[in-house]
Short mmCIF file of C-alpha atoms in Angstrom, two decimals:
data_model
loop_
_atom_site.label_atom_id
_atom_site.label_comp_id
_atom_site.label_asym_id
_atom_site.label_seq_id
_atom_site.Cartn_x
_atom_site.Cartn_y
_atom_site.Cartn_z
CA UNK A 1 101.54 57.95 120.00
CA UNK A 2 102.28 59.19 116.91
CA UNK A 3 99.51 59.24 113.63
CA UNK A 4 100.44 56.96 111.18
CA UNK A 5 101.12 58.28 107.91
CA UNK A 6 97.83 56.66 105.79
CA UNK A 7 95.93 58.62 108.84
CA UNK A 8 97.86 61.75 108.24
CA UNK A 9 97.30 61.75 104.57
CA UNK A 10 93.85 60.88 105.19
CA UNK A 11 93.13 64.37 107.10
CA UNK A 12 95.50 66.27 104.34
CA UNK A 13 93.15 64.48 101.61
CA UNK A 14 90.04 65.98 103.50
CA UNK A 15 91.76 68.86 103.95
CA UNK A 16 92.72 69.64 100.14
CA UNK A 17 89.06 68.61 98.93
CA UNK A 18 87.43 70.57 101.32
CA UNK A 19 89.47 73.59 99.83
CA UNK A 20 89.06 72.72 96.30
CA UNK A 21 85.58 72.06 96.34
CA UNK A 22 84.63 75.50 98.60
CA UNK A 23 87.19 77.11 95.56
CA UNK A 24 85.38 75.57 92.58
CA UNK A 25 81.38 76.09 94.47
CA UNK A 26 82.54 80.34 94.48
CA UNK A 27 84.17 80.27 90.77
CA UNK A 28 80.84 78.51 89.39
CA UNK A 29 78.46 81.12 91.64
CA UNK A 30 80.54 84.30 89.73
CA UNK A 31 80.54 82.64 86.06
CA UNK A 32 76.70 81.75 86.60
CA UNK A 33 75.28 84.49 87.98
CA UNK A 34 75.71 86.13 84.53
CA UNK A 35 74.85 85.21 80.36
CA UNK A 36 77.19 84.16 78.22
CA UNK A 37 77.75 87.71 76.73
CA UNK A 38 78.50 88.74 79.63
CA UNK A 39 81.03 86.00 80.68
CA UNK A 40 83.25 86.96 77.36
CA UNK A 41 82.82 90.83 77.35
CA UNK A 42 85.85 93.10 78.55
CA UNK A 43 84.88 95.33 81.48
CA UNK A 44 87.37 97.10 82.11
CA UNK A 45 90.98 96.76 80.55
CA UNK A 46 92.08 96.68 83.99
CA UNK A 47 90.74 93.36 83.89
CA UNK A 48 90.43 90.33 82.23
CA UNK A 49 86.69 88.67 80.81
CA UNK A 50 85.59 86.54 82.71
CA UNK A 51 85.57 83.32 80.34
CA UNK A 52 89.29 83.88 80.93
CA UNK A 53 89.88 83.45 84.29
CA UNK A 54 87.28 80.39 84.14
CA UNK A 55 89.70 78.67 81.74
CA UNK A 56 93.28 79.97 83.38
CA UNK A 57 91.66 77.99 86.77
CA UNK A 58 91.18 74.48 84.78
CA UNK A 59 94.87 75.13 82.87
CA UNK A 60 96.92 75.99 86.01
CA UNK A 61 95.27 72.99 87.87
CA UNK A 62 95.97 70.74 85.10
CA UNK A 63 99.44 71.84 84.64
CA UNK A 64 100.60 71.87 88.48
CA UNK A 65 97.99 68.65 89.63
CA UNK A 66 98.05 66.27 86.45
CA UNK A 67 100.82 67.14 84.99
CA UNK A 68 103.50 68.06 88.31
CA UNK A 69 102.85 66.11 90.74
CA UNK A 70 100.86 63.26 88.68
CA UNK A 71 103.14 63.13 85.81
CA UNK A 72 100.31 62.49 83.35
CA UNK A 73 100.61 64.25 79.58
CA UNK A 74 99.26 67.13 78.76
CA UNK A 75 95.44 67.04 77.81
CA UNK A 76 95.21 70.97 76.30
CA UNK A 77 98.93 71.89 75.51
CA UNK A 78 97.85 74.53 72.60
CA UNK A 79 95.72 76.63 75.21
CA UNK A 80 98.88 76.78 77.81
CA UNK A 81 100.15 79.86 76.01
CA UNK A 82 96.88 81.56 76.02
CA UNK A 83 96.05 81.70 79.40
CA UNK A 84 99.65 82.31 80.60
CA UNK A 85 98.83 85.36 82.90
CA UNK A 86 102.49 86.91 81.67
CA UNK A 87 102.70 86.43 78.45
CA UNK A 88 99.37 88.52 77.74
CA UNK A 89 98.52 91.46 80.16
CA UNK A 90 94.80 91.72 80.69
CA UNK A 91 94.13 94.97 78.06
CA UNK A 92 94.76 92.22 75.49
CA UNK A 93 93.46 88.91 76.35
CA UNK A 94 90.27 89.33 74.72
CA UNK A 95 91.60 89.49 71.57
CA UNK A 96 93.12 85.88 72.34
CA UNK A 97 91.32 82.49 70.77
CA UNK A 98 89.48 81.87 73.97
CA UNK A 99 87.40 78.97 74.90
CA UNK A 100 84.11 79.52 75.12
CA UNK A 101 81.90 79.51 78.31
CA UNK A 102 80.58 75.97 77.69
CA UNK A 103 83.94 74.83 76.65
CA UNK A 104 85.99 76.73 79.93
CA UNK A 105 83.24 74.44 82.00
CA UNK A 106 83.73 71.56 80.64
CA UNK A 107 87.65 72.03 80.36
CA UNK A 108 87.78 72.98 84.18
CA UNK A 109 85.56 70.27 84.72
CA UNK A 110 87.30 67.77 82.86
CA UNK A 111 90.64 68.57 84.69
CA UNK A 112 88.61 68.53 87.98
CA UNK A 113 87.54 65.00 87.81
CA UNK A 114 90.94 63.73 87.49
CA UNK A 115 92.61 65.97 89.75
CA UNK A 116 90.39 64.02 92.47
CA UNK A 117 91.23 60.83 91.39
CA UNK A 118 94.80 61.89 91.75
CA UNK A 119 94.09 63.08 95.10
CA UNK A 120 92.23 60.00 96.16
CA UNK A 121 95.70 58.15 95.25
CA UNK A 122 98.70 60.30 95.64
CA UNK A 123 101.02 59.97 98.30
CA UNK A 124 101.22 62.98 100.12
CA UNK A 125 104.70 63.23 101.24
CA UNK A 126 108.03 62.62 99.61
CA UNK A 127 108.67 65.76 97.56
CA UNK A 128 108.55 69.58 98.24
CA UNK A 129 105.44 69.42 96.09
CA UNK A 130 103.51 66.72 97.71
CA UNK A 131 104.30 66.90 101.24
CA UNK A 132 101.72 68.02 103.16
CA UNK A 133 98.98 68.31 100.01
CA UNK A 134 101.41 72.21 99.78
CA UNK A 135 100.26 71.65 95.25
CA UNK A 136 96.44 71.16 96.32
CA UNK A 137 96.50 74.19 98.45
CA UNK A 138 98.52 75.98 96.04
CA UNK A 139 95.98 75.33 93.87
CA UNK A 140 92.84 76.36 95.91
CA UNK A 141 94.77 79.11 96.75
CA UNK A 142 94.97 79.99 93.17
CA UNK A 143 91.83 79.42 92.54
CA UNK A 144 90.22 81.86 95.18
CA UNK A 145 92.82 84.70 94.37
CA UNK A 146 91.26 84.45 90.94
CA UNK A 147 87.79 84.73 92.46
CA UNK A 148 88.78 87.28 93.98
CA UNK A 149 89.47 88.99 90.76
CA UNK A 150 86.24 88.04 89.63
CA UNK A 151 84.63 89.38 92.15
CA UNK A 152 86.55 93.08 90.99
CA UNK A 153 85.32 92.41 87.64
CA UNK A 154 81.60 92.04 88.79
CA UNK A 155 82.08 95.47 90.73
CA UNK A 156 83.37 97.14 87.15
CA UNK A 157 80.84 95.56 84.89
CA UNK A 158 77.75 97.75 84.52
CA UNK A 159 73.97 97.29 84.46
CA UNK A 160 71.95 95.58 87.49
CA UNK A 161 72.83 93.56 89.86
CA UNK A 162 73.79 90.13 89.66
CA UNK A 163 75.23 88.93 93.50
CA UNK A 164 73.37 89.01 96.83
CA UNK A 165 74.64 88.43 99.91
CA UNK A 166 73.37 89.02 103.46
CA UNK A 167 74.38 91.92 105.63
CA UNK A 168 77.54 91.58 108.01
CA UNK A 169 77.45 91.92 111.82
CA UNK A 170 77.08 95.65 113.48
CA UNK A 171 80.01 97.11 114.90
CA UNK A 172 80.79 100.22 116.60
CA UNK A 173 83.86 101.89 118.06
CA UNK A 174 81.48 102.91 121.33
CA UNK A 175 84.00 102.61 124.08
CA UNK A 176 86.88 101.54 121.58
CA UNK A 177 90.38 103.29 122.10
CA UNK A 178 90.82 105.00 118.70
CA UNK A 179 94.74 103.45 118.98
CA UNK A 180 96.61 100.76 120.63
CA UNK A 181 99.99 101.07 121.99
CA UNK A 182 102.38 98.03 120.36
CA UNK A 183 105.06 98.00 122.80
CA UNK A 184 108.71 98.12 121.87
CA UNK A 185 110.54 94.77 121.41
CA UNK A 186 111.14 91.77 119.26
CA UNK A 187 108.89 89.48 117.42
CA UNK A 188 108.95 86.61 115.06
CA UNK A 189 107.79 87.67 111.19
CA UNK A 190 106.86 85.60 108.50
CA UNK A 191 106.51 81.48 108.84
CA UNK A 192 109.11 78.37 108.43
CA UNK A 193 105.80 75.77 109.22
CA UNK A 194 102.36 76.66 108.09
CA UNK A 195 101.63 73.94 105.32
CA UNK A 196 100.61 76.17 102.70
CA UNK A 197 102.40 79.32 103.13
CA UNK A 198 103.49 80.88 100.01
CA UNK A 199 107.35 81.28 99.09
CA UNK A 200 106.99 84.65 100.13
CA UNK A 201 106.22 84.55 103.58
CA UNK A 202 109.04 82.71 104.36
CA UNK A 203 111.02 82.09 106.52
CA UNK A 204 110.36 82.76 109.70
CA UNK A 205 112.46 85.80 110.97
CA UNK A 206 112.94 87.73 113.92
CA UNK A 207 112.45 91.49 114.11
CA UNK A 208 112.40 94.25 116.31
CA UNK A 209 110.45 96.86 116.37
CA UNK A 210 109.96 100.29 118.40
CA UNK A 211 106.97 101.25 120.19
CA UNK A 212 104.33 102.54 118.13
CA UNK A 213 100.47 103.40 118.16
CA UNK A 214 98.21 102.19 115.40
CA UNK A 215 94.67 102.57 114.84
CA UNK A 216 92.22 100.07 116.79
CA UNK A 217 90.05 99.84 113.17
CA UNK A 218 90.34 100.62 109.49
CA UNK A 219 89.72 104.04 108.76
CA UNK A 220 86.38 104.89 107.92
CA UNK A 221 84.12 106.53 105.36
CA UNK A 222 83.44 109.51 107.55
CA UNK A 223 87.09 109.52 108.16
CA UNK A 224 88.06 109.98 104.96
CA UNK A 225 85.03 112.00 103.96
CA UNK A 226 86.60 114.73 106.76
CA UNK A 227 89.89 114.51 104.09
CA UNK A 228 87.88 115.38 101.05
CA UNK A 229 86.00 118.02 103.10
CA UNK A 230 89.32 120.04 104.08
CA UNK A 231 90.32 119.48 100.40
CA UNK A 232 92.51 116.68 100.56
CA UNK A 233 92.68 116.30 96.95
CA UNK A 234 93.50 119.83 96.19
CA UNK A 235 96.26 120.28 98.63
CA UNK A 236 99.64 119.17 97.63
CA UNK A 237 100.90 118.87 100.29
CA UNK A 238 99.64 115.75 102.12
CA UNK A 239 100.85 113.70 98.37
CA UNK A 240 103.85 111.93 97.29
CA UNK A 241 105.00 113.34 93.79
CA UNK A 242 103.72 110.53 91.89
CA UNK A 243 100.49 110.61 93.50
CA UNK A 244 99.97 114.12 93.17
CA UNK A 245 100.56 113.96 89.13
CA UNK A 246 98.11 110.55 89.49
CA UNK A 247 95.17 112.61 91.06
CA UNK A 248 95.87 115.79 88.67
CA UNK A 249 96.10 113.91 85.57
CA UNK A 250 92.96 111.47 85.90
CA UNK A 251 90.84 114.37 87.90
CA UNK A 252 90.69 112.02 91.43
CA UNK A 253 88.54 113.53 93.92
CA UNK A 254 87.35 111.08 95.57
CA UNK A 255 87.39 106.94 96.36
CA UNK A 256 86.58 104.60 93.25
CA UNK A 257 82.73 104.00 92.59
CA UNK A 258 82.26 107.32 95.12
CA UNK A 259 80.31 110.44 93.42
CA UNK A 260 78.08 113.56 94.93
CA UNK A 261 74.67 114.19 94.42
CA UNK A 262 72.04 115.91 96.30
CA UNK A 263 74.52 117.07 99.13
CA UNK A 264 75.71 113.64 99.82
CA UNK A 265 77.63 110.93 98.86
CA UNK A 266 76.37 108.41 97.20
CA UNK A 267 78.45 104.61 95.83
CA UNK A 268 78.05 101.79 93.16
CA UNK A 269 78.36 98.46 94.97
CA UNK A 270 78.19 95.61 92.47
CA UNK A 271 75.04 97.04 90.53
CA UNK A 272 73.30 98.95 93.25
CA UNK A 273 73.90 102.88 93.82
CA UNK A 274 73.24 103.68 98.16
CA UNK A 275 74.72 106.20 100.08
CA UNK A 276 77.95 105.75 101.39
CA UNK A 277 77.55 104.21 104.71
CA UNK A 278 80.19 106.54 107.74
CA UNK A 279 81.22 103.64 110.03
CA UNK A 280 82.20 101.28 106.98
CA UNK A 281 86.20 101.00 106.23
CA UNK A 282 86.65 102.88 103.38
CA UNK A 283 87.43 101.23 100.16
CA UNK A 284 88.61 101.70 97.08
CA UNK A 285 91.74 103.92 97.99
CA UNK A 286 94.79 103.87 96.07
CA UNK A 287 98.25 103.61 98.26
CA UNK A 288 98.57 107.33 97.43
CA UNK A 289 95.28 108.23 98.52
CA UNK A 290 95.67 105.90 101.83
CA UNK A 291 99.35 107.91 102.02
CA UNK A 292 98.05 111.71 101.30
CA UNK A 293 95.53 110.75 104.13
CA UNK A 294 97.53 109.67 107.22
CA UNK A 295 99.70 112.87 106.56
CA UNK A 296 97.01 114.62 106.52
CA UNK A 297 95.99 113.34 109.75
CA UNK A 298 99.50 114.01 111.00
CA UNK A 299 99.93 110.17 111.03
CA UNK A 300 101.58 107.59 108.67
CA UNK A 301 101.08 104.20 107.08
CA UNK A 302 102.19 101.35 109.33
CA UNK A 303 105.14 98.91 107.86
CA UNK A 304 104.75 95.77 107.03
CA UNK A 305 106.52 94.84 110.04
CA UNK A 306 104.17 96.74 112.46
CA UNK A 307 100.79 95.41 110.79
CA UNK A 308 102.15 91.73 111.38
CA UNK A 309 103.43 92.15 114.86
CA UNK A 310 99.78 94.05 116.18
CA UNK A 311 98.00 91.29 114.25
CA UNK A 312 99.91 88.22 115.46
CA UNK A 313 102.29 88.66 118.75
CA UNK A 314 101.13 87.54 121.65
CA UNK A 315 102.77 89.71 124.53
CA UNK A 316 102.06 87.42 127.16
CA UNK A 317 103.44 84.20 125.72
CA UNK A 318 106.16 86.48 123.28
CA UNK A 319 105.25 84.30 120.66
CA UNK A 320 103.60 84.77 117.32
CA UNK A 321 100.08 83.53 116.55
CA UNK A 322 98.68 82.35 113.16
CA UNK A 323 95.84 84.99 113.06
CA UNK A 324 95.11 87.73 115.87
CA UNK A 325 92.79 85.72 117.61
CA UNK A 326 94.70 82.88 117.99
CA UNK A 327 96.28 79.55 116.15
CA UNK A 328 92.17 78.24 114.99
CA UNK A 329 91.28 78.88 111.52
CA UNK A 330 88.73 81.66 110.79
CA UNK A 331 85.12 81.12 111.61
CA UNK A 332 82.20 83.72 110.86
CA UNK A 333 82.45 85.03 114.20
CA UNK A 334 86.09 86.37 114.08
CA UNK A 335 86.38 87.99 110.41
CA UNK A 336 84.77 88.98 107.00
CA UNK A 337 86.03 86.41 104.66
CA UNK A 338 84.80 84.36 101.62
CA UNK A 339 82.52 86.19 100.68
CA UNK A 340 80.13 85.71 103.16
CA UNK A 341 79.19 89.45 102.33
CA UNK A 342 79.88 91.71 100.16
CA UNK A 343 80.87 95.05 101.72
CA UNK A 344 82.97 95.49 104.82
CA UNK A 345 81.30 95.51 108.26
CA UNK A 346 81.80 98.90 110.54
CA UNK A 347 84.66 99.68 112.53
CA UNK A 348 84.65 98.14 115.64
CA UNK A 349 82.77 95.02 114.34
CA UNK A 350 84.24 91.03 115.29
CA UNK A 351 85.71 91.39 118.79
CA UNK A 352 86.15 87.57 119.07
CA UNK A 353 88.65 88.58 116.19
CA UNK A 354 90.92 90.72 118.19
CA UNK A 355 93.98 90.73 118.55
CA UNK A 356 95.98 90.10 122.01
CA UNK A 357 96.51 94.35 122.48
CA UNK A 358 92.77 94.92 120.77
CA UNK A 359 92.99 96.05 117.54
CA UNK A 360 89.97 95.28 115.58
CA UNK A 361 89.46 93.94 111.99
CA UNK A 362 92.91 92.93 110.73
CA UNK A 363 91.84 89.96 109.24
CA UNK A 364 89.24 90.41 106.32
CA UNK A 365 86.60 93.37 105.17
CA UNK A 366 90.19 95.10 103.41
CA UNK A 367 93.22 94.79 102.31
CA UNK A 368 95.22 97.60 104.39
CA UNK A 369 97.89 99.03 102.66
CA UNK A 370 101.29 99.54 104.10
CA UNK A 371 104.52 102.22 103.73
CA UNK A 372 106.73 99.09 102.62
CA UNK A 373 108.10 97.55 99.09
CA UNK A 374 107.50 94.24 98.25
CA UNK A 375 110.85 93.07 98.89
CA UNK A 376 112.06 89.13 100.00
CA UNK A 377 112.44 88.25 103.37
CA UNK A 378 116.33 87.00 104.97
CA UNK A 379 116.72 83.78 103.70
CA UNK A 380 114.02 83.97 100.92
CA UNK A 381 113.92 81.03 98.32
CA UNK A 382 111.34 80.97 95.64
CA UNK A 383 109.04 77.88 95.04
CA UNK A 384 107.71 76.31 93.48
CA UNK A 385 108.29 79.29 90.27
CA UNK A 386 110.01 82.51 89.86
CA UNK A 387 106.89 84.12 88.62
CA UNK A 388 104.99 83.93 91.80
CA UNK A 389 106.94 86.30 94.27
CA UNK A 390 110.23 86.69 92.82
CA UNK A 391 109.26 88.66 89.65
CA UNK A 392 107.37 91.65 91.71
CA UNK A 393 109.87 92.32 94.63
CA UNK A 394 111.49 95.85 94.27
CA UNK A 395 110.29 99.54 94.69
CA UNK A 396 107.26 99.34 92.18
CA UNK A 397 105.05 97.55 94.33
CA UNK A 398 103.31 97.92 97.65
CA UNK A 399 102.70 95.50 100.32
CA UNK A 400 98.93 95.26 101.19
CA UNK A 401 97.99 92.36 104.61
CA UNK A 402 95.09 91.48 106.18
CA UNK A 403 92.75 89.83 103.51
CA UNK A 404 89.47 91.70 102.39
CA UNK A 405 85.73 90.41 102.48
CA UNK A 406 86.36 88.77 99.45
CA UNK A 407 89.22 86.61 100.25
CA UNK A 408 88.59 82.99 101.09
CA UNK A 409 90.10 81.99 104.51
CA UNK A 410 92.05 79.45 102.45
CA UNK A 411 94.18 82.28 101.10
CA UNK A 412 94.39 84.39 104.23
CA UNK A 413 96.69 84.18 107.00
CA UNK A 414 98.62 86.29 109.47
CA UNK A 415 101.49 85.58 107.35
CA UNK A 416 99.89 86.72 104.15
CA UNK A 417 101.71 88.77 101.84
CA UNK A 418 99.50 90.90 99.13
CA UNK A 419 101.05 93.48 96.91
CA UNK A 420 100.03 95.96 93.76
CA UNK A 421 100.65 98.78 91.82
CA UNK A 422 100.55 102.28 94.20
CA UNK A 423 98.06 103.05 92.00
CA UNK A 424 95.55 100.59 91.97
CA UNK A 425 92.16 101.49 93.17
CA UNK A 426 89.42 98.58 91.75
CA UNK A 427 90.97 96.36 94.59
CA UNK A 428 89.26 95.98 97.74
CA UNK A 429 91.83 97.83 99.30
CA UNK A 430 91.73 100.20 102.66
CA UNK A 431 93.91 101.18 105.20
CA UNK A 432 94.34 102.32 108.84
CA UNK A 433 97.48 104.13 109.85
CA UNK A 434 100.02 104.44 112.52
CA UNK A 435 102.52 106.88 114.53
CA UNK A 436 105.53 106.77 116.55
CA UNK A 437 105.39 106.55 120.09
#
């Protein structure tokens, strides 16, 4: 018997607070957890202050929830232009008439409160935007990306600590294969029905790929420790041009927050300075140092293509799953989302999280970067705005998948599509690499 469709829109309701409400819990912990002075300085011009974000949330909810899909007028038109993330790159925004931390609160808060009574009311069906809840979990989706990016800020900003979080399971690589064969053969990419896919993972496409190996885990510190070691960053060789001139120029010689001192290596990790733990993925790599690396290793970066088939295809059913594990959503015991902790657990760690051939960790602790563009897939059609996908697909950007620590499960899927600037190295970014068979 089919559900009705009050019953059906009763579960997407649940669905859509349960996501907004986990969103808005994790944007008040990171814009409480420091003063006011804090909230409004500049960290890094990589980034933007924090009172920014806080405020961008509330407008981008209000303009896509009230003012979208309710059709109500606009409550703050003459802050739209301030917190529009392209007309202002981040270098300038604190020079921008910003609200201040009580009034980004009680703006975000404001908007909030009616965005659930439109919830509590809206049909949930009869328009691209409404069917299935797909604004709400655009929304939440927003709204933990930009946590996410809060969470970067709070690893810039100096002085002591200001998060806690508990340590993440052990793992270890004891018995592990250090590489999985992927078998030759097709596989279907990308997505034509999860609910709140993105316009860029779509649609669903079929590919086929040859056999290749690729590494059970992320590489780790000690991995990439044995690149600096050999002298990784003073051998041209194992770098594309633009990398090499990158590393040269700025005097790279190691990962981001990384630095040697008494024979070791020691790291800054949101306020506290430890030693930089072997059997972690390593983080804070730029796609040229993640590159330089797996040539160095005689290896390569896996496409795009060959991340998603190891983490979702299912060889015994030849169909493609939602995550590695399976078609359930993520629970604590198969990844590193949400930021549950806040570092990545060791290699080998989560084998509930597995995929069908056994490779380890492709959902959460890092975002692993990949050889490919961000480029459209066949059939590609961008919704519900140009500025989402469309904008960034070309040569200038590279495709990162799996989700990091600090990703929320709401905005990580098998299907998920990152992407940044080859040069970017304050993202929670890693890698693990791949070779032909």
């Amino acid at each position: 018997m089919n559900e009705s469709p009050v019953a059906a829109d009763d579960v997407l309701r649940k669905r859509a607070l349960e996501a907004l409400t986990t969103a808005r819990a994790r944007t008040a912990l990171l814009t409480t957890c420091v003063d006011d002075h804090e909230l409004t300085a500049q960290h890094s011009p990589l980034m933007s202050p924090l009172v920014w974000d806080l405020a961008h949330i509330g407008n981008q909810e209000e303009q896509w929830l009230l003012r979208a899909v309710a059709g109500a007028e606009a409550i703050r038109p003459e802050i739209d232009s301030v917190y529009d993330a392209f007309e202002h790159p981040r270098a300038q925004r604190p020079t921008l008439p910003l609200l201040s931390p009580a009034e980004s609160r009680a703006y975000a808060s404001d908007i909030r409160g009616r965005v659930l009574d439109v919830l509590d009311s809206h049909p949930l069906h009869g328009g691209p935007l409404v069917d299935s809840a797909f604004a709400f979990g655009m929304v939440a989706q927003h709204e933990q990306q930009h946590d996410e990016t809060m969470l970067i800020t709070h690893q810039l900003r100096r002085g002591p600590a200001a998060l806690d979080a508990p340590e993440p399971p052990r793992g270890s690589m004891s018995g592990l294969p250090a590489e999985v064969l992927v078998p030759a053969g097709p596989f279907t990419m990308g997505t034509s029905a999860e609910p709140w896919a993105l316009d860029n993972e779509r649609p669903a496409h079929d590919r086929h790929l040859q056999a290749y190996f690729i590494d059970t885990a992320p590489v780790t510190n000690g991995a990439f420790e044995a690149f600096i070691a050999d002298g990784g960053y003073t051998d041209e060789r194992w770098w594309a041009a633009d990398g090499w001139d990158q590393i040269r120029k700025h005097d790279i010689g190691a990962p981001l927050f990384w630095r040697r001192e008494g024979g070791q290596w020691l790291r800054r990790r949101f306020g506290v300075t430890e030693p930089v733990p072997e059997d972690e993925p390593v983080l804070h790599v730029s796609w040229y140092e993640a590159d330089a690396y797996a040539r160095w290793a005689g290896r390569r970066l896996p496409t795009e293509a060959e991340w998603e088939k190891a983490a979702r295809h299912d060889p015994a059913s030849g169909r493609s799953r939602r995550y590695p594990w399976g078609d359930e959503d993520p629970t604590p015991v198969h990844a590193n989302l949400g930021q549950r902790h806040l570092r990545p657990a060791p290699a080998g760690a989560y084998p509930e999280g597995a995929s069908p051939l056994g490779v380890r960790q492709l959902i959460g602790d890092v975002w692993e970067w990949t050889s490919s563009d961000f480029l459209p897939y066949p059939g590609f059609s961008a919704f519900p705005y140009r500025e989402y996908s469309e904008v960034f697909f070309g040569g200038d950007h590279k495709v990162l998948r799996g989700g990091s620590f600090a990703v929320d499960p709401v905005a990580c899927r098998g299907t998920f599509r990152n992407w940044d600037l080859p040069v970017r190295r304050q993202i929670f970014s890693g890698f693990r690499t791949a070779r032909d068979a």
